[in-house]
mmCIF file of C-alpha atoms and ligand atoms in Angstrom:
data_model
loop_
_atom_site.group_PDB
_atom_site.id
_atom_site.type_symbol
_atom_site.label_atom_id
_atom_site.label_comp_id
_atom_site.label_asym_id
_atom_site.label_seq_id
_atom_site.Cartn_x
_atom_site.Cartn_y
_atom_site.Cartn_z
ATOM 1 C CA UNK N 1 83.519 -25.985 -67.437
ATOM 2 C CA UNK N 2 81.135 -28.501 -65.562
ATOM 3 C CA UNK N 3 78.882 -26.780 -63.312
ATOM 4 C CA UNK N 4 75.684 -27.721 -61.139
ATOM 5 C CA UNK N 5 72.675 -25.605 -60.449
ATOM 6 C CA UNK N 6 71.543 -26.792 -56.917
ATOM 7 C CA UNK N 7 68.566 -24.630 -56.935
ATOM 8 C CA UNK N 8 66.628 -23.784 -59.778
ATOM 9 C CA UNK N 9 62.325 -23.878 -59.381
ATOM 10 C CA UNK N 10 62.144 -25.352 -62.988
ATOM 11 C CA UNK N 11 58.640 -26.375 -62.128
ATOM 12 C CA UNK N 12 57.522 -22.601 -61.847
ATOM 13 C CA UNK N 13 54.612 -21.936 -64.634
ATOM 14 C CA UNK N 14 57.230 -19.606 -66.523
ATOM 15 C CA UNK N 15 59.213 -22.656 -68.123
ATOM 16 C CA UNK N 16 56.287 -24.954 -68.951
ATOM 17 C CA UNK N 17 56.647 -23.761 -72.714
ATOM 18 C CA UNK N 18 60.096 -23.852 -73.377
ATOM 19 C CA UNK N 19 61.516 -26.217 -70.375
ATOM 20 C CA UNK N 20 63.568 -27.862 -73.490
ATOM 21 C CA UNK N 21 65.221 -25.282 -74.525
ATOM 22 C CA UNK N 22 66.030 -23.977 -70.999
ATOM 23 C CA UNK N 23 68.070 -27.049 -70.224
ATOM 24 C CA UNK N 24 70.010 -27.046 -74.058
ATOM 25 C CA UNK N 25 70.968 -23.318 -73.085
ATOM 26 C CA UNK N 26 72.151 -24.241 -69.229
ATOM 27 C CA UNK N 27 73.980 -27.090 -71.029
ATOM 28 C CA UNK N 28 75.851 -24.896 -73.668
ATOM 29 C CA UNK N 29 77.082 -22.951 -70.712
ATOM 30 C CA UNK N 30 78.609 -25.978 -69.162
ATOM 31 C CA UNK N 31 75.446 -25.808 -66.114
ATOM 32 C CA UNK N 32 74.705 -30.097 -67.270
ATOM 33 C CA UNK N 33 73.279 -31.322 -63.786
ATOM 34 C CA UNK N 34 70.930 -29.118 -61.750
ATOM 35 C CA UNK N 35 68.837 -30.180 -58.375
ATOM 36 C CA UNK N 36 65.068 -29.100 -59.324
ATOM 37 C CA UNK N 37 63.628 -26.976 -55.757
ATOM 38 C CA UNK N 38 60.224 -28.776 -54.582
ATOM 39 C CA UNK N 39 58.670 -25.912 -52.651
ATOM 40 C CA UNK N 40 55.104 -27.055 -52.093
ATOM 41 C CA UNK N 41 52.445 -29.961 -51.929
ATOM 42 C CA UNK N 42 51.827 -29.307 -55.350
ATOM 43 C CA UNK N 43 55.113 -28.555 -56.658
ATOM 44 C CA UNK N 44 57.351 -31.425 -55.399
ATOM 45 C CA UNK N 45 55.638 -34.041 -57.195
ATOM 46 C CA UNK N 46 55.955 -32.299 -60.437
ATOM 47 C CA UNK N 47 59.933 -31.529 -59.464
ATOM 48 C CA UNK N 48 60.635 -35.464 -59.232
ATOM 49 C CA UNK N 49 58.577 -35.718 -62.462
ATOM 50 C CA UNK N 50 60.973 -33.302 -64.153
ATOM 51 C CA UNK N 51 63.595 -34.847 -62.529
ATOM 52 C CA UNK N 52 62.689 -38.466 -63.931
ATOM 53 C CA UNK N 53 61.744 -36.817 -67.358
ATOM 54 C CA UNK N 54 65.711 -35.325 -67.584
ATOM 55 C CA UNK N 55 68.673 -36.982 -67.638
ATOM 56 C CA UNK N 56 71.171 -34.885 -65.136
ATOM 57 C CA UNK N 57 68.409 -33.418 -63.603
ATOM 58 C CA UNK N 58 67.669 -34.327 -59.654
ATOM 59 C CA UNK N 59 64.968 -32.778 -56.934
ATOM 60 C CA UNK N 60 64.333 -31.914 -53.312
ATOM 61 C CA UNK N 61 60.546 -32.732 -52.318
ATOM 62 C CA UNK N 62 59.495 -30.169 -49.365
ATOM 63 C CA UNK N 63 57.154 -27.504 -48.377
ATOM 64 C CA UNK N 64 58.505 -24.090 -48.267
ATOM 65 C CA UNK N 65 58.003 -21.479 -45.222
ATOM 66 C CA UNK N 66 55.217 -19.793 -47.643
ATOM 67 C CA UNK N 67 53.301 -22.651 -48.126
ATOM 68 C CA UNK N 68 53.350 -23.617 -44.530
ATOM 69 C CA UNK N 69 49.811 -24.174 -44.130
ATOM 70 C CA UNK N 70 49.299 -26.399 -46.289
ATOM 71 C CA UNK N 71 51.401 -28.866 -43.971
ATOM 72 C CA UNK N 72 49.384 -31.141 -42.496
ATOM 73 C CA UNK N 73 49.168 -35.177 -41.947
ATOM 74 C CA UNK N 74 48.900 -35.684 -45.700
ATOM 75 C CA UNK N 75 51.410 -33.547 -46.812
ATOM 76 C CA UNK N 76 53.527 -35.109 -44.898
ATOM 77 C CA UNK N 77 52.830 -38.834 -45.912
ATOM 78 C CA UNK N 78 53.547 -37.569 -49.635
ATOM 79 C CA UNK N 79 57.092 -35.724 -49.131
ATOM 80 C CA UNK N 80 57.858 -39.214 -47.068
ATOM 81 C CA UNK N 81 56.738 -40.925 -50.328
ATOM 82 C CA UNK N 82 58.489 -38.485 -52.494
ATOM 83 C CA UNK N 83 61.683 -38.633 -50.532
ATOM 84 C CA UNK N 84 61.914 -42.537 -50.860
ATOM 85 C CA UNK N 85 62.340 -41.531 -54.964
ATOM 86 C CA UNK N 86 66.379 -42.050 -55.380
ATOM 87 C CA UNK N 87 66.196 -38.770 -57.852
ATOM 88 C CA UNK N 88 65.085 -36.834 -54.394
ATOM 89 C CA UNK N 89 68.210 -36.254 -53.148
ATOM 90 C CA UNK N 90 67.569 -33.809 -50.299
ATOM 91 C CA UNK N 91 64.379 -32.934 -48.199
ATOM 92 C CA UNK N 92 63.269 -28.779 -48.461
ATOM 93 C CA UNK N 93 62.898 -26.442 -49.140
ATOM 94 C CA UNK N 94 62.007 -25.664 -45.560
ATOM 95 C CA UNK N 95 63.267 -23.308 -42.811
ATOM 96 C CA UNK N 96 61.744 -20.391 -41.946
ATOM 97 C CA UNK N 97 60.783 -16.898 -43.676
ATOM 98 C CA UNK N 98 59.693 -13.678 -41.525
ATOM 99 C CA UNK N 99 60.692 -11.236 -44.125
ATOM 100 C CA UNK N 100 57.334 -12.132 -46.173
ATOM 101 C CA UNK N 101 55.407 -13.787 -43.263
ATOM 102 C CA UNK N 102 52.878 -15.726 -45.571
ATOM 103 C CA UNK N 103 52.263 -17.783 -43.051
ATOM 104 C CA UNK N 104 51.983 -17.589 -39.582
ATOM 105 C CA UNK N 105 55.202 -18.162 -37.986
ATOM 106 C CA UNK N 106 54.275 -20.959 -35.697
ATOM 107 C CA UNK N 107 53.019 -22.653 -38.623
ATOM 108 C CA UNK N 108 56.295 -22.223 -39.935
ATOM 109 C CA UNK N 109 58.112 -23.381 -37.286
ATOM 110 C CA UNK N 110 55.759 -26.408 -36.767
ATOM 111 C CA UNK N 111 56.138 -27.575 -40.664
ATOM 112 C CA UNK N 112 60.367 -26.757 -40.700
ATOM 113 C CA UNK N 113 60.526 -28.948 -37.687
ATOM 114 C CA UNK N 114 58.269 -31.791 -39.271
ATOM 115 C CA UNK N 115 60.305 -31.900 -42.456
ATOM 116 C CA UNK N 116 63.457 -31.967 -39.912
ATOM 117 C CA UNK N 117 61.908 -35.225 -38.601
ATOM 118 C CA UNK N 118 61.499 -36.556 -42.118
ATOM 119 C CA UNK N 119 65.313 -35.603 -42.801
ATOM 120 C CA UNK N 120 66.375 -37.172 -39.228
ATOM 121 C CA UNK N 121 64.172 -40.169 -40.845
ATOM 122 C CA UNK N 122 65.097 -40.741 -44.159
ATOM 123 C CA UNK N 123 69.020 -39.514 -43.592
ATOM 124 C CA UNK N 124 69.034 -37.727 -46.648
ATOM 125 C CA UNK N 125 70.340 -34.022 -46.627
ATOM 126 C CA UNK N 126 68.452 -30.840 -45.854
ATOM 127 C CA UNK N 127 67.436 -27.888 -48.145
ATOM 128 C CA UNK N 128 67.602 -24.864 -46.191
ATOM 129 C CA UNK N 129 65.703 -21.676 -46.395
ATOM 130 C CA UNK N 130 66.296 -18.543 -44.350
ATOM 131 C CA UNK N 131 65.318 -14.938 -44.117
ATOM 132 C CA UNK N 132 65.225 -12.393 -41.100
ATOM 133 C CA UNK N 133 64.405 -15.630 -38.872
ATOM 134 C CA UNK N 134 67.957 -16.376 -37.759
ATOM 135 C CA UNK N 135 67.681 -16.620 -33.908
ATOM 136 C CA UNK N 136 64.408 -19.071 -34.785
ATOM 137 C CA UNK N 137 66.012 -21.071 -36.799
ATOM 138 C CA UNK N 138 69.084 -22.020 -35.342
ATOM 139 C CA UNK N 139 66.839 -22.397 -32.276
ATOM 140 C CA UNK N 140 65.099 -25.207 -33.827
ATOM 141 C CA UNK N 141 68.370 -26.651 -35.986
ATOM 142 C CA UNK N 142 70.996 -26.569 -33.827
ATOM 143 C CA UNK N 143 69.644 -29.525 -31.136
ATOM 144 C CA UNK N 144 69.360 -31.699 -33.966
ATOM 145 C CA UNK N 145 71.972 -30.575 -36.380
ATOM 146 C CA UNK N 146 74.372 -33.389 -35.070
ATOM 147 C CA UNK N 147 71.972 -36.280 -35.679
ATOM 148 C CA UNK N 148 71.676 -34.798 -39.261
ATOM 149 C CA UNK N 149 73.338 -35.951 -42.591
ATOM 150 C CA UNK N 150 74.498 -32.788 -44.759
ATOM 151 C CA UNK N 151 72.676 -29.400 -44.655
ATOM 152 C CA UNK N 152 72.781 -26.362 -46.778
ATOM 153 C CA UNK N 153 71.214 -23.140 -45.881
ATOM 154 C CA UNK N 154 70.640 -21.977 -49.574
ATOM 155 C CA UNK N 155 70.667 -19.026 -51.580
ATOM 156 C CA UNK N 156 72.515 -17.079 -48.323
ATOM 157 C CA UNK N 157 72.189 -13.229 -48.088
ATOM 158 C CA UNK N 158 72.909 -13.037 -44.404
ATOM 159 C CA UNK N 159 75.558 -11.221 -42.297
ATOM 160 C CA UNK N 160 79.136 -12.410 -41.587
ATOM 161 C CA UNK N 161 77.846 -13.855 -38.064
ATOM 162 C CA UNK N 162 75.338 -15.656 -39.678
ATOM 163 C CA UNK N 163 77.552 -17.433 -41.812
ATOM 164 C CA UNK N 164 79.666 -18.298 -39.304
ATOM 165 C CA UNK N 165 77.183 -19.273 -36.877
ATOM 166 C CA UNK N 166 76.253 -21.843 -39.725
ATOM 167 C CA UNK N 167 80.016 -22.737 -40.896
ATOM 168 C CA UNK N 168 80.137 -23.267 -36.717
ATOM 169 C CA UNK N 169 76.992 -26.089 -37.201
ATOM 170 C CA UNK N 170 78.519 -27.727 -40.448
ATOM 171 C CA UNK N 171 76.016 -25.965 -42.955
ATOM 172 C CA UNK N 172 76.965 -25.799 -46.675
ATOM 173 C CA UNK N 173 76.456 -22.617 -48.032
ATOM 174 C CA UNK N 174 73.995 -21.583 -51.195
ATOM 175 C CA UNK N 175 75.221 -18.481 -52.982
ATOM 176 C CA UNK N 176 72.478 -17.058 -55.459
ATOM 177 C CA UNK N 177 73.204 -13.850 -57.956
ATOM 178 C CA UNK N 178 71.596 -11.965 -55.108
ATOM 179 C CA UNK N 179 75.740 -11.425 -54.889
ATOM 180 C CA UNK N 180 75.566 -9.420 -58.179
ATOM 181 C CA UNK N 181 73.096 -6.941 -56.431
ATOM 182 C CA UNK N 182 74.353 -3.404 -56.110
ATOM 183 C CA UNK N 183 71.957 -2.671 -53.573
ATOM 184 C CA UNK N 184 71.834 -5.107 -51.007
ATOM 185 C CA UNK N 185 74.180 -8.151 -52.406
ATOM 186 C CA UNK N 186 77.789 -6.010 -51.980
ATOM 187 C CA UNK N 187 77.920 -7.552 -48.106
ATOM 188 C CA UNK N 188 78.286 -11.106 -49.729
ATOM 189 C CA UNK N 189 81.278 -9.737 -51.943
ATOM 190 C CA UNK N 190 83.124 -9.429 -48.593
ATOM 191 C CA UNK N 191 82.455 -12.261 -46.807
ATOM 192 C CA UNK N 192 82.012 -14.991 -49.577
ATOM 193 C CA UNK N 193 86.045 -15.900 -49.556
ATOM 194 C CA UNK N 194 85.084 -16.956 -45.940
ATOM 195 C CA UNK N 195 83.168 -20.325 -47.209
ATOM 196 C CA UNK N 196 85.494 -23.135 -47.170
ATOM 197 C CA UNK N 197 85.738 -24.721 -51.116
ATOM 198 C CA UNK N 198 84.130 -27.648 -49.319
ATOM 199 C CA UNK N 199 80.900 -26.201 -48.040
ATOM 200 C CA UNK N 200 80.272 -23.375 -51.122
ATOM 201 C CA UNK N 201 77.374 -24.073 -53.595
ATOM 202 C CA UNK N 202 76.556 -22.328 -56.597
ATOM 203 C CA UNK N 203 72.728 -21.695 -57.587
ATOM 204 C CA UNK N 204 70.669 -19.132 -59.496
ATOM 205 C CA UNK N 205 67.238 -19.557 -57.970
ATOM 206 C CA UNK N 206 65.164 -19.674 -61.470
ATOM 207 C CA UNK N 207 63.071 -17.896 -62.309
ATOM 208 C CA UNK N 208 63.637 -15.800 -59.505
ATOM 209 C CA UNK N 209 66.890 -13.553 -58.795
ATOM 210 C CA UNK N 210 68.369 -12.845 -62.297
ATOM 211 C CA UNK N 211 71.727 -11.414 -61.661
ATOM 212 C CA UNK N 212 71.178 -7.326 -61.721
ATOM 213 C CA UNK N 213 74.490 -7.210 -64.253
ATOM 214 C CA UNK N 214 74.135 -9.869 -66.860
ATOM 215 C CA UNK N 215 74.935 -8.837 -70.617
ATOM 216 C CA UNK N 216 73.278 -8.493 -72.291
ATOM 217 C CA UNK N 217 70.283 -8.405 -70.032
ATOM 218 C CA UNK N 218 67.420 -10.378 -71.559
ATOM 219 C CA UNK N 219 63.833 -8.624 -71.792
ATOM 220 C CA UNK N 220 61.827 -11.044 -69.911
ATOM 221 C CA UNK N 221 63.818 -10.833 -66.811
ATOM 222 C CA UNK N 222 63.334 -14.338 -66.270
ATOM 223 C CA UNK N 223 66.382 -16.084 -64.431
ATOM 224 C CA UNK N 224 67.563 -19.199 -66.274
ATOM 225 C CA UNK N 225 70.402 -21.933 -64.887
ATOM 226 C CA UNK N 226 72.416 -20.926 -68.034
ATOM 227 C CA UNK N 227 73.352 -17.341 -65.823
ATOM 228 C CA UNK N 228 75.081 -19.610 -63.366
ATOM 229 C CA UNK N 229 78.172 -19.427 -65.391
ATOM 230 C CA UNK N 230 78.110 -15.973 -64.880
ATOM 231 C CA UNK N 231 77.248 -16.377 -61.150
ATOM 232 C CA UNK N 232 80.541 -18.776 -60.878
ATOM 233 C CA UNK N 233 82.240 -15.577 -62.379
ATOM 234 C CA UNK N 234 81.352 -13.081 -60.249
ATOM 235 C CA UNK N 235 82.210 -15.205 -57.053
ATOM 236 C CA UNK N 236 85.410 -16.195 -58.255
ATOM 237 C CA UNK N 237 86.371 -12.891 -58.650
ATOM 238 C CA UNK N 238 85.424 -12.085 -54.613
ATOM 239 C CA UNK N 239 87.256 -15.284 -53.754
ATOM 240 C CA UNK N 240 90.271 -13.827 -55.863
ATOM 241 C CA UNK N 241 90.728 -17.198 -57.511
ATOM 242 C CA UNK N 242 90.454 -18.143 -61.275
ATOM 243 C CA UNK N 243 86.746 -19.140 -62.237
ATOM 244 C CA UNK N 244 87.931 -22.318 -62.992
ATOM 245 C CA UNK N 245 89.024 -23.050 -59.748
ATOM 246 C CA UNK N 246 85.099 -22.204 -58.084
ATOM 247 C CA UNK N 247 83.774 -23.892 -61.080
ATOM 248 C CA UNK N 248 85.718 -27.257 -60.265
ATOM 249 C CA UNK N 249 85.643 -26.830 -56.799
ATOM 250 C CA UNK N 250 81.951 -25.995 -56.534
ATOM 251 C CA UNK N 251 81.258 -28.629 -58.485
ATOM 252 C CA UNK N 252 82.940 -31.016 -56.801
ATOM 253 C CA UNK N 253 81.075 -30.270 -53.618
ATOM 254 C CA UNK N 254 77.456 -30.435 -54.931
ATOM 255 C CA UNK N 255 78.378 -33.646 -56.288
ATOM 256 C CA UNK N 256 79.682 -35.027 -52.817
ATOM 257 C CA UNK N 257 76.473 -33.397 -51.245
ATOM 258 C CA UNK N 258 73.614 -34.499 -53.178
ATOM 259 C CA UNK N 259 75.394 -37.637 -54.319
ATOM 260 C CA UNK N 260 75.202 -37.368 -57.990
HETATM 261 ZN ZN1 ZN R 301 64.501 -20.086 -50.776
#
């Protein structure tokens, strides 16, 4: 089994000692090629440095709804350096996030719509994030969705009108272990056989979002790309196809996506 993490944030202070080993256990579960998440001014840089330091490893270079303002005109001169890098293979994260509101939300909106520019720019794809801000942010993608290369809207945990309303716009779809979560994942169980094989991504989100029913559960609770395996498990079994058949065919479209 060949699979490909397209969102783990590798660069996150919890990996720094053992970043090594991390990778040799993803790649003894078959997870060989995994798309590094640049979420901030600081942390994009240091995902294309990963990214250069790894063979199979790749990055996006953006500034997440969070970190919003810390957009300004310098920020954005370095993600349109960072972007230029050929292992930056999409621009995001970006989109919006009112469930946290860390930052005020026309900050958010102004620094989604800036790293839209650089996307509309640079023609490389887009790295979607998106929580309780749907209305917003298919306000602001929509007008331009047509003038932009690929999109995914990752790690999904949205309604079945959501999805469609970004299946409708062409969006690839991110789905996270957020699916293994008893409480407020089993709505994802139901509508995940809806993604076409051609527009579903696999991704665990490290270190964030380990899957609630891994065994045997490790004691740090950190999530690692090696639980994407399982991940590719549980949503072939909501798909009602063989694991092999997500595993090849989610593979297959990350690789047509990013490229690699
Ligand atoms: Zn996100």
């Amino acid at each position: 089994m060949h699979l490909i993490d397209i969102g783990a944030n590798l660069t996150h202070s919890s990996f720094q000692h053992d970043i090594g080993q991390v990778l040799q256990r993803a790649r003894a579960q078959g997870v060989d090629q995994l798309v590094i998440t640049g979420a901030s001014r600081e942390g994009s840089p240091q995902a294309l440095e990963l990214a250069r330091r790894h063979p199979g490893l790749y990055a996006t270079a953006g500034v997440h709804p969070h970190h919003a303002t810390e957009y300004d005109g310098e920020t954005d001169a370095l993600l349109r350096e960072l972007v230029a890098a050929p292992e930056v293979r999409a621009v995001g994260e970006t989109g919006l996030d009112y469930h946290r509101d860390l930052s005020p939300r026309a900050t958010q909106q102004f620094a989604f719509e800036q790293q839209l520019q650089i996307a509309l720019d640079c023609g490389k794809p887009l790295f979607l994030h998106q929580r309780d801000a749907h209305d917003d942010f298919m306000s602001i993608l929509k007008p331009v969705r047509d003038k932009l290369a690929a999109v995914v809207v990752h790690c999904f945990t949205g309604t079945r009108a959501e999805l469609f309303d970004y299946l409708d716009i062409d969006c690839h779809i991110g789905i996270t272990g957020w699916i293994c979560d008893e409480r407020r994942g089993t709505h994802l169980r139901e509508i995940v056989g809806n993604i076409p094989a051609n527009r579903l991504m696999i991704e665990t989100d490290s270190p964030y979002l380990l899957p609630r029913n891994v065994k045997p559960m490790p004691s740090h609770r950190r999530n690692e790309p090696m639980y994407l395996a399982h991940i590719c498990e549980e949503v072939a079994r909501d798909r009602r196809e063989d694991t092999a058949v997500t595993a090849a065919a989610t593979t297959a479209t990350a690789k047509a996506f990013f490229g690699i």
